[in-house]
Amino acid sequence: MLNGLNVEGTTPLHRMSVRMKLAILLVCGLALYAVSSLFILIPAFVIAALIYFTTGLAFREAVSRLKPILFTILILLIATAYLTSLREAAESFFRLMAIVLFAGAVTATTATGDFIDEITRLLQPLDRLGLVRAADVGLAFGLVLRFVPDIFNHYQSIREAHRARGLKVRPLTILAPLIILTLKDADTIAMAIDARGFRRPRETRI
């Protein structure tokens, strides 16, 4: 079972602060959405791929992490090509894949705990104003990251169980047990959070 999405390493991205990585990711995402030239989007995609595949992830695992989002992007690509043009579909593909690869590189080089701490710190001004609970948002973000490898492992286990019984692997036959297992995990984590008092009611300020 995976303990998270990050891998140990000594690359420049590993040594960079979480805040800097998030800032660069935000700037890259906005910049890529501001351009529509394949002469820029294709090199950006190549650079993002080079960064992603040199984070220390095994090639097979790196590709496996991309499969779910790649399926979604391909559906969007087909719809875009049908409704607009092949050029716009190609632009969307390289733009989205570059962003996904950049985000994957950031996730692979940053521990979940560091993500939680940084998001909590960034939201402290809003927390002091009473607009959000910084600790709760940081915890929720960390749980989302933590659930990704678990859901993927559940999917692999269910698929292997189907194959062992000689059954065809179909989305509908996998979806129901996957949802049940995920909800069980969510319920267990919710009870653990309540037992440790993480979700205490906010004090009333007079």
PDB file of C-alpha atoms in Angstrom:
ATOM      1  CA  MET A   1       0.000   0.000   0.000  1.00  0.00           C
ATOM      2  CA  LEU A   2       1.346   3.416  -0.880  1.00  0.00           C
ATOM      3  CA  ASN A   3       1.851   5.871   1.950  1.00  0.00           C
ATOM      4  CA  GLY A   4       1.420   8.884  -0.267  1.00  0.00           C
ATOM      5  CA  LEU A   5       2.082  10.374  -3.670  1.00  0.00           C
ATOM      6  CA  ASN A   6       5.508  11.849  -2.975  1.00  0.00           C
ATOM      7  CA  VAL A   7       8.865  10.154  -3.518  1.00  0.00           C
ATOM      8  CA  GLU A   8      12.182  10.906  -1.843  1.00  0.00           C
ATOM      9  CA  GLY A   9      14.769  12.666  -3.961  1.00  0.00           C
ATOM     10  CA  THR A  10      17.391  15.383  -4.215  1.00  0.00           C
ATOM     11  CA  THR A  11      16.243  17.162  -7.366  1.00  0.00           C
ATOM     12  CA  PRO A  12      15.941  20.971  -7.400  1.00  0.00           C
ATOM     13  CA  LEU A  13      12.173  20.555  -7.206  1.00  0.00           C
ATOM     14  CA  HIS A  14      12.510  18.433  -4.059  1.00  0.00           C
ATOM     15  CA  ARG A  15      14.640  21.133  -2.418  1.00  0.00           C
ATOM     16  CA  MET A  16      12.338  23.989  -3.390  1.00  0.00           C
ATOM     17  CA  SER A  17       9.913  25.331  -0.795  1.00  0.00           C
ATOM     18  CA  VAL A  18       6.265  24.317  -1.035  1.00  0.00           C
ATOM     19  CA  ARG A  19       5.151  27.925  -1.375  1.00  0.00           C
ATOM     20  CA  MET A  20       7.514  28.504  -4.287  1.00  0.00           C
ATOM     21  CA  LYS A  21       6.338  25.328  -6.040  1.00  0.00           C
ATOM     22  CA  LEU A  22       2.683  26.280  -5.651  1.00  0.00           C
ATOM     23  CA  ALA A  23       3.398  29.804  -6.900  1.00  0.00           C
ATOM     24  CA  ILE A  24       5.257  28.508  -9.959  1.00  0.00           C
ATOM     25  CA  LEU A  25       2.476  26.018 -10.658  1.00  0.00           C
ATOM     26  CA  LEU A  26      -0.122  28.794 -10.485  1.00  0.00           C
ATOM     27  CA  VAL A  27       1.875  31.074 -12.792  1.00  0.00           C
ATOM     28  CA  CYS A  28       2.505  28.248 -15.288  1.00  0.00           C
ATOM     29  CA  GLY A  29      -1.172  27.318 -15.321  1.00  0.00           C
ATOM     30  CA  LEU A  30      -2.306  30.898 -15.928  1.00  0.00           C
ATOM     31  CA  ALA A  31       0.377  31.438 -18.571  1.00  0.00           C
ATOM     32  CA  LEU A  32      -0.540  28.274 -20.462  1.00  0.00           C
ATOM     33  CA  TYR A  33      -4.211  29.262 -20.534  1.00  0.00           C
ATOM     34  CA  ALA A  34      -3.248  32.677 -21.848  1.00  0.00           C
ATOM     35  CA  VAL A  35      -1.537  31.275 -24.966  1.00  0.00           C
ATOM     36  CA  SER A  36      -2.964  29.297 -27.850  1.00  0.00           C
ATOM     37  CA  SER A  37       0.112  28.675 -29.972  1.00  0.00           C
ATOM     38  CA  LEU A  38       1.305  25.127 -30.516  1.00  0.00           C
ATOM     39  CA  PHE A  39       4.838  26.517 -30.889  1.00  0.00           C
ATOM     40  CA  ILE A  40       4.654  27.361 -27.174  1.00  0.00           C
ATOM     41  CA  LEU A  41       2.342  24.633 -25.873  1.00  0.00           C
ATOM     42  CA  ILE A  42       4.291  21.703 -27.337  1.00  0.00           C
ATOM     43  CA  PRO A  43       7.660  22.787 -25.838  1.00  0.00           C
ATOM     44  CA  ALA A  44       5.874  23.443 -22.522  1.00  0.00           C
ATOM     45  CA  PHE A  45       4.464  19.911 -22.655  1.00  0.00           C
ATOM     46  CA  VAL A  46       7.922  18.448 -23.393  1.00  0.00           C
ATOM     47  CA  ILE A  47       9.514  20.401 -20.528  1.00  0.00           C
ATOM     48  CA  ALA A  48       6.738  19.346 -18.131  1.00  0.00           C
ATOM     49  CA  ALA A  49       7.176  15.712 -19.165  1.00  0.00           C
ATOM     50  CA  LEU A  50      10.940  15.879 -18.607  1.00  0.00           C
ATOM     51  CA  ILE A  51      10.443  17.368 -15.150  1.00  0.00           C
ATOM     52  CA  TYR A  52       7.744  14.840 -14.230  1.00  0.00           C
ATOM     53  CA  PHE A  53       9.653  11.768 -15.367  1.00  0.00           C
ATOM     54  CA  THR A  54      12.824  12.846 -13.556  1.00  0.00           C
ATOM     55  CA  THR A  55      11.239  13.268 -10.121  1.00  0.00           C
ATOM     56  CA  GLY A  56      12.315   9.778  -9.048  1.00  0.00           C
ATOM     57  CA  LEU A  57       9.122   7.932  -9.882  1.00  0.00           C
ATOM     58  CA  ALA A  58       9.475   4.558 -11.549  1.00  0.00           C
ATOM     59  CA  PHE A  59       8.409   4.872 -15.176  1.00  0.00           C
ATOM     60  CA  ARG A  60       5.551   2.395 -14.810  1.00  0.00           C
ATOM     61  CA  GLU A  61       4.185   4.125 -11.719  1.00  0.00           C
ATOM     62  CA  ALA A  62       4.563   7.546 -13.342  1.00  0.00           C
ATOM     63  CA  VAL A  63       2.519   6.391 -16.336  1.00  0.00           C
ATOM     64  CA  SER A  64      -0.072   4.708 -14.087  1.00  0.00           C
ATOM     65  CA  ARG A  65      -0.696   7.960 -12.262  1.00  0.00           C
ATOM     66  CA  LEU A  66      -1.517   9.655 -15.546  1.00  0.00           C
ATOM     67  CA  LYS A  67      -3.986   7.065 -16.826  1.00  0.00           C
ATOM     68  CA  PRO A  68      -7.171   8.293 -15.044  1.00  0.00           C
ATOM     69  CA  ILE A  69      -6.720  11.947 -16.003  1.00  0.00           C
ATOM     70  CA  LEU A  70      -5.519  11.012 -19.493  1.00  0.00           C
ATOM     71  CA  PHE A  71      -8.808   9.215 -20.123  1.00  0.00           C
ATOM     72  CA  THR A  72     -10.730  12.352 -19.135  1.00  0.00           C
ATOM     73  CA  ILE A  73      -8.517  14.560 -21.300  1.00  0.00           C
ATOM     74  CA  LEU A  74      -9.003  12.279 -24.300  1.00  0.00           C
ATOM     75  CA  ILE A  75     -12.787  12.518 -23.934  1.00  0.00           C
ATOM     76  CA  LEU A  76     -12.483  16.298 -23.811  1.00  0.00           C
ATOM     77  CA  LEU A  77     -10.171  16.169 -26.830  1.00  0.00           C
ATOM     78  CA  ILE A  78     -12.713  14.244 -28.882  1.00  0.00           C
ATOM     79  CA  ALA A  79     -15.512  16.614 -27.884  1.00  0.00           C
ATOM     80  CA  THR A  80     -13.410  19.681 -28.702  1.00  0.00           C
ATOM     81  CA  ALA A  81     -12.385  18.283 -32.089  1.00  0.00           C
ATOM     82  CA  TYR A  82     -16.022  17.509 -32.912  1.00  0.00           C
ATOM     83  CA  LEU A  83     -17.415  20.876 -31.772  1.00  0.00           C
ATOM     84  CA  THR A  84     -14.591  23.167 -32.915  1.00  0.00           C
ATOM     85  CA  SER A  85     -11.485  22.017 -34.784  1.00  0.00           C
ATOM     86  CA  LEU A  86      -8.563  19.629 -34.593  1.00  0.00           C
ATOM     87  CA  ARG A  87      -6.164  22.506 -33.971  1.00  0.00           C
ATOM     88  CA  GLU A  88      -8.090  23.714 -30.926  1.00  0.00           C
ATOM     89  CA  ALA A  89      -8.315  20.126 -29.691  1.00  0.00           C
ATOM     90  CA  ALA A  90      -4.527  19.763 -30.041  1.00  0.00           C
ATOM     91  CA  GLU A  91      -3.996  23.047 -28.195  1.00  0.00           C
ATOM     92  CA  SER A  92      -6.267  21.900 -25.362  1.00  0.00           C
ATOM     93  CA  PHE A  93      -4.510  18.538 -25.163  1.00  0.00           C
ATOM     94  CA  PHE A  94      -0.971  19.926 -24.874  1.00  0.00           C
ATOM     95  CA  ARG A  95      -2.102  22.695 -22.519  1.00  0.00           C
ATOM     96  CA  LEU A  96      -3.921  20.346 -20.136  1.00  0.00           C
ATOM     97  CA  MET A  97      -1.228  17.684 -20.260  1.00  0.00           C
ATOM     98  CA  ALA A  98       1.470  20.236 -19.485  1.00  0.00           C
ATOM     99  CA  ILE A  99      -0.487  21.470 -16.460  1.00  0.00           C
ATOM    100  CA  VAL A 100      -1.164  17.906 -15.298  1.00  0.00           C
ATOM    101  CA  LEU A 101       2.510  16.975 -15.621  1.00  0.00           C
ATOM    102  CA  PHE A 102       3.650  20.099 -13.773  1.00  0.00           C
ATOM    103  CA  ALA A 103       1.120  19.392 -11.002  1.00  0.00           C
ATOM    104  CA  GLY A 104       2.177  15.743 -10.888  1.00  0.00           C
ATOM    105  CA  ALA A 105       5.811  16.779 -10.494  1.00  0.00           C
ATOM    106  CA  VAL A 106       4.919  19.099  -7.609  1.00  0.00           C
ATOM    107  CA  THR A 107       2.876  16.387  -5.903  1.00  0.00           C
ATOM    108  CA  ALA A 108       5.613  13.773  -6.390  1.00  0.00           C
ATOM    109  CA  THR A 109       8.250  16.007  -4.804  1.00  0.00           C
ATOM    110  CA  THR A 110       6.262  17.310  -1.845  1.00  0.00           C
ATOM    111  CA  ALA A 111       5.217  15.441   1.279  1.00  0.00           C
ATOM    112  CA  THR A 112       1.528  15.579   2.159  1.00  0.00           C
ATOM    113  CA  GLY A 113       2.323  17.021   5.583  1.00  0.00           C
ATOM    114  CA  ASP A 114       4.227  19.895   3.970  1.00  0.00           C
ATOM    115  CA  PHE A 115       1.242  20.620   1.740  1.00  0.00           C
ATOM    116  CA  ILE A 116      -1.074  20.716   4.765  1.00  0.00           C
ATOM    117  CA  ASP A 117       1.245  22.996   6.753  1.00  0.00           C
ATOM    118  CA  GLU A 118       1.721  25.434   3.884  1.00  0.00           C
ATOM    119  CA  ILE A 119      -1.986  25.682   3.030  1.00  0.00           C
ATOM    120  CA  THR A 120      -2.800  26.168   6.715  1.00  0.00           C
ATOM    121  CA  ARG A 121      -0.271  29.003   6.945  1.00  0.00           C
ATOM    122  CA  LEU A 122      -1.542  30.662   3.764  1.00  0.00           C
ATOM    123  CA  LEU A 123      -5.117  30.620   5.071  1.00  0.00           C
ATOM    124  CA  GLN A 124      -4.299  31.985   8.520  1.00  0.00           C
ATOM    125  CA  PRO A 125      -5.325  35.587   7.620  1.00  0.00           C
ATOM    126  CA  LEU A 126      -8.759  34.334   6.535  1.00  0.00           C
ATOM    127  CA  ASP A 127      -8.943  32.163   9.649  1.00  0.00           C
ATOM    128  CA  ARG A 128      -8.338  35.186  11.888  1.00  0.00           C
ATOM    129  CA  LEU A 129     -11.185  36.964  10.118  1.00  0.00           C
ATOM    130  CA  GLY A 130     -13.439  34.000  10.813  1.00  0.00           C
ATOM    131  CA  LEU A 131     -14.021  33.262   7.124  1.00  0.00           C
ATOM    132  CA  VAL A 132     -12.497  29.769   7.031  1.00  0.00           C
ATOM    133  CA  ARG A 133     -10.925  27.247   9.328  1.00  0.00           C
ATOM    134  CA  ALA A 134      -7.374  27.015   8.035  1.00  0.00           C
ATOM    135  CA  ALA A 135      -6.591  23.764   9.840  1.00  0.00           C
ATOM    136  CA  ASP A 136      -9.728  22.081   8.496  1.00  0.00           C
ATOM    137  CA  VAL A 137      -9.018  23.169   4.915  1.00  0.00           C
ATOM    138  CA  GLY A 138      -5.426  21.962   5.170  1.00  0.00           C
ATOM    139  CA  LEU A 139      -6.574  18.657   6.620  1.00  0.00           C
ATOM    140  CA  ALA A 140      -9.183  18.220   3.878  1.00  0.00           C
ATOM    141  CA  PHE A 141      -6.566  18.903   1.205  1.00  0.00           C
ATOM    142  CA  GLY A 142      -4.203  16.382   2.765  1.00  0.00           C
ATOM    143  CA  LEU A 143      -6.929  13.751   2.940  1.00  0.00           C
ATOM    144  CA  VAL A 144      -7.699  14.213  -0.756  1.00  0.00           C
ATOM    145  CA  LEU A 145      -4.039  13.629  -1.613  1.00  0.00           C
ATOM    146  CA  ARG A 146      -3.881  10.681   0.764  1.00  0.00           C
ATOM    147  CA  PHE A 147      -6.981   9.066  -0.741  1.00  0.00           C
ATOM    148  CA  VAL A 148      -5.686   9.111  -4.324  1.00  0.00           C
ATOM    149  CA  PRO A 149      -3.211   6.206  -3.964  1.00  0.00           C
ATOM    150  CA  ASP A 150      -5.674   4.265  -1.798  1.00  0.00           C
ATOM    151  CA  ILE A 151      -8.440   4.546  -4.392  1.00  0.00           C
ATOM    152  CA  PHE A 152      -6.018   3.469  -7.112  1.00  0.00           C
ATOM    153  CA  ASN A 153      -4.946   0.462  -5.015  1.00  0.00           C
ATOM    154  CA  HIS A 154      -8.581  -0.488  -4.425  1.00  0.00           C
ATOM    155  CA  TYR A 155      -9.190  -0.288  -8.170  1.00  0.00           C
ATOM    156  CA  GLN A 156      -6.226  -2.575  -8.892  1.00  0.00           C
ATOM    157  CA  SER A 157      -7.343  -5.087  -6.237  1.00  0.00           C
ATOM    158  CA  ILE A 158     -10.890  -5.217  -7.618  1.00  0.00           C
ATOM    159  CA  ARG A 159      -9.617  -5.576 -11.184  1.00  0.00           C
ATOM    160  CA  GLU A 160      -7.282  -8.430 -10.194  1.00  0.00           C
ATOM    161  CA  ALA A 161     -10.130 -10.122  -8.323  1.00  0.00           C
ATOM    162  CA  HIS A 162     -12.277  -9.941 -11.462  1.00  0.00           C
ATOM    163  CA  ARG A 163      -9.543 -11.455 -13.587  1.00  0.00           C
ATOM    164  CA  ALA A 164      -8.871 -14.211 -11.055  1.00  0.00           C
ATOM    165  CA  ARG A 165     -12.531 -15.236 -11.295  1.00  0.00           C
ATOM    166  CA  GLY A 166     -12.517 -15.104 -15.071  1.00  0.00           C
ATOM    167  CA  LEU A 167     -14.835 -12.089 -15.196  1.00  0.00           C
ATOM    168  CA  LYS A 168     -14.562  -9.262 -17.682  1.00  0.00           C
ATOM    169  CA  VAL A 169     -13.307  -6.006 -16.244  1.00  0.00           C
ATOM    170  CA  ARG A 170     -16.115  -3.540 -16.856  1.00  0.00           C
ATOM    171  CA  PRO A 171     -16.556  -0.029 -15.418  1.00  0.00           C
ATOM    172  CA  LEU A 172     -19.980  -0.790 -13.949  1.00  0.00           C
ATOM    173  CA  THR A 173     -18.827  -3.947 -12.151  1.00  0.00           C
ATOM    174  CA  ILE A 174     -15.821  -2.125 -10.684  1.00  0.00           C
ATOM    175  CA  LEU A 175     -17.513   1.153  -9.776  1.00  0.00           C
ATOM    176  CA  ALA A 176     -19.880  -0.179  -7.086  1.00  0.00           C
ATOM    177  CA  PRO A 177     -17.287  -2.038  -4.943  1.00  0.00           C
ATOM    178  CA  LEU A 178     -14.823   0.835  -5.446  1.00  0.00           C
ATOM    179  CA  ILE A 179     -17.354   3.340  -4.088  1.00  0.00           C
ATOM    180  CA  ILE A 180     -18.179   1.065  -1.141  1.00  0.00           C
ATOM    181  CA  LEU A 181     -14.513   0.604  -0.197  1.00  0.00           C
ATOM    182  CA  THR A 182     -13.841   4.320  -0.538  1.00  0.00           C
ATOM    183  CA  LEU A 183     -16.827   5.221   1.648  1.00  0.00           C
ATOM    184  CA  LYS A 184     -15.684   2.705   4.283  1.00  0.00           C
ATOM    185  CA  ASP A 185     -12.243   4.326   4.311  1.00  0.00           C
ATOM    186  CA  ALA A 186     -13.818   7.775   4.564  1.00  0.00           C
ATOM    187  CA  ASP A 187     -15.999   6.655   7.484  1.00  0.00           C
ATOM    188  CA  THR A 188     -13.004   5.155   9.308  1.00  0.00           C
ATOM    189  CA  ILE A 189     -10.966   8.340   8.852  1.00  0.00           C
ATOM    190  CA  ALA A 190     -13.900  10.509   9.964  1.00  0.00           C
ATOM    191  CA  MET A 191     -14.226   8.503  13.189  1.00  0.00           C
ATOM    192  CA  ALA A 192     -10.474   8.768  13.783  1.00  0.00           C
ATOM    193  CA  ILE A 193     -10.604  12.545  13.265  1.00  0.00           C
ATOM    194  CA  ASP A 194     -13.511  12.924  15.687  1.00  0.00           C
ATOM    195  CA  ALA A 195     -11.830  10.665  18.253  1.00  0.00           C
ATOM    196  CA  ARG A 196      -8.718  12.873  18.196  1.00  0.00           C
ATOM    197  CA  GLY A 197     -10.745  16.088  18.466  1.00  0.00           C
ATOM    198  CA  PHE A 198      -9.521  17.671  15.253  1.00  0.00           C
ATOM    199  CA  ARG A 199     -12.954  19.027  14.369  1.00  0.00           C
ATOM    200  CA  ARG A 200     -13.657  21.056  17.476  1.00  0.00           C
ATOM    201  CA  PRO A 201     -16.375  23.701  17.255  1.00  0.00           C
ATOM    202  CA  ARG A 202     -15.078  27.247  16.742  1.00  0.00           C
ATOM    203  CA  GLU A 203     -15.126  29.349  19.883  1.00  0.00           C
ATOM    204  CA  THR A 204     -17.766  32.045  19.922  1.00  0.00           C
ATOM    205  CA  ARG A 205     -16.174  35.478  19.935  1.00  0.00           C
ATOM    206  CA  ILE A 206     -17.930  38.199  21.886  1.00  0.00           C
TER     207      ILE A 206
END
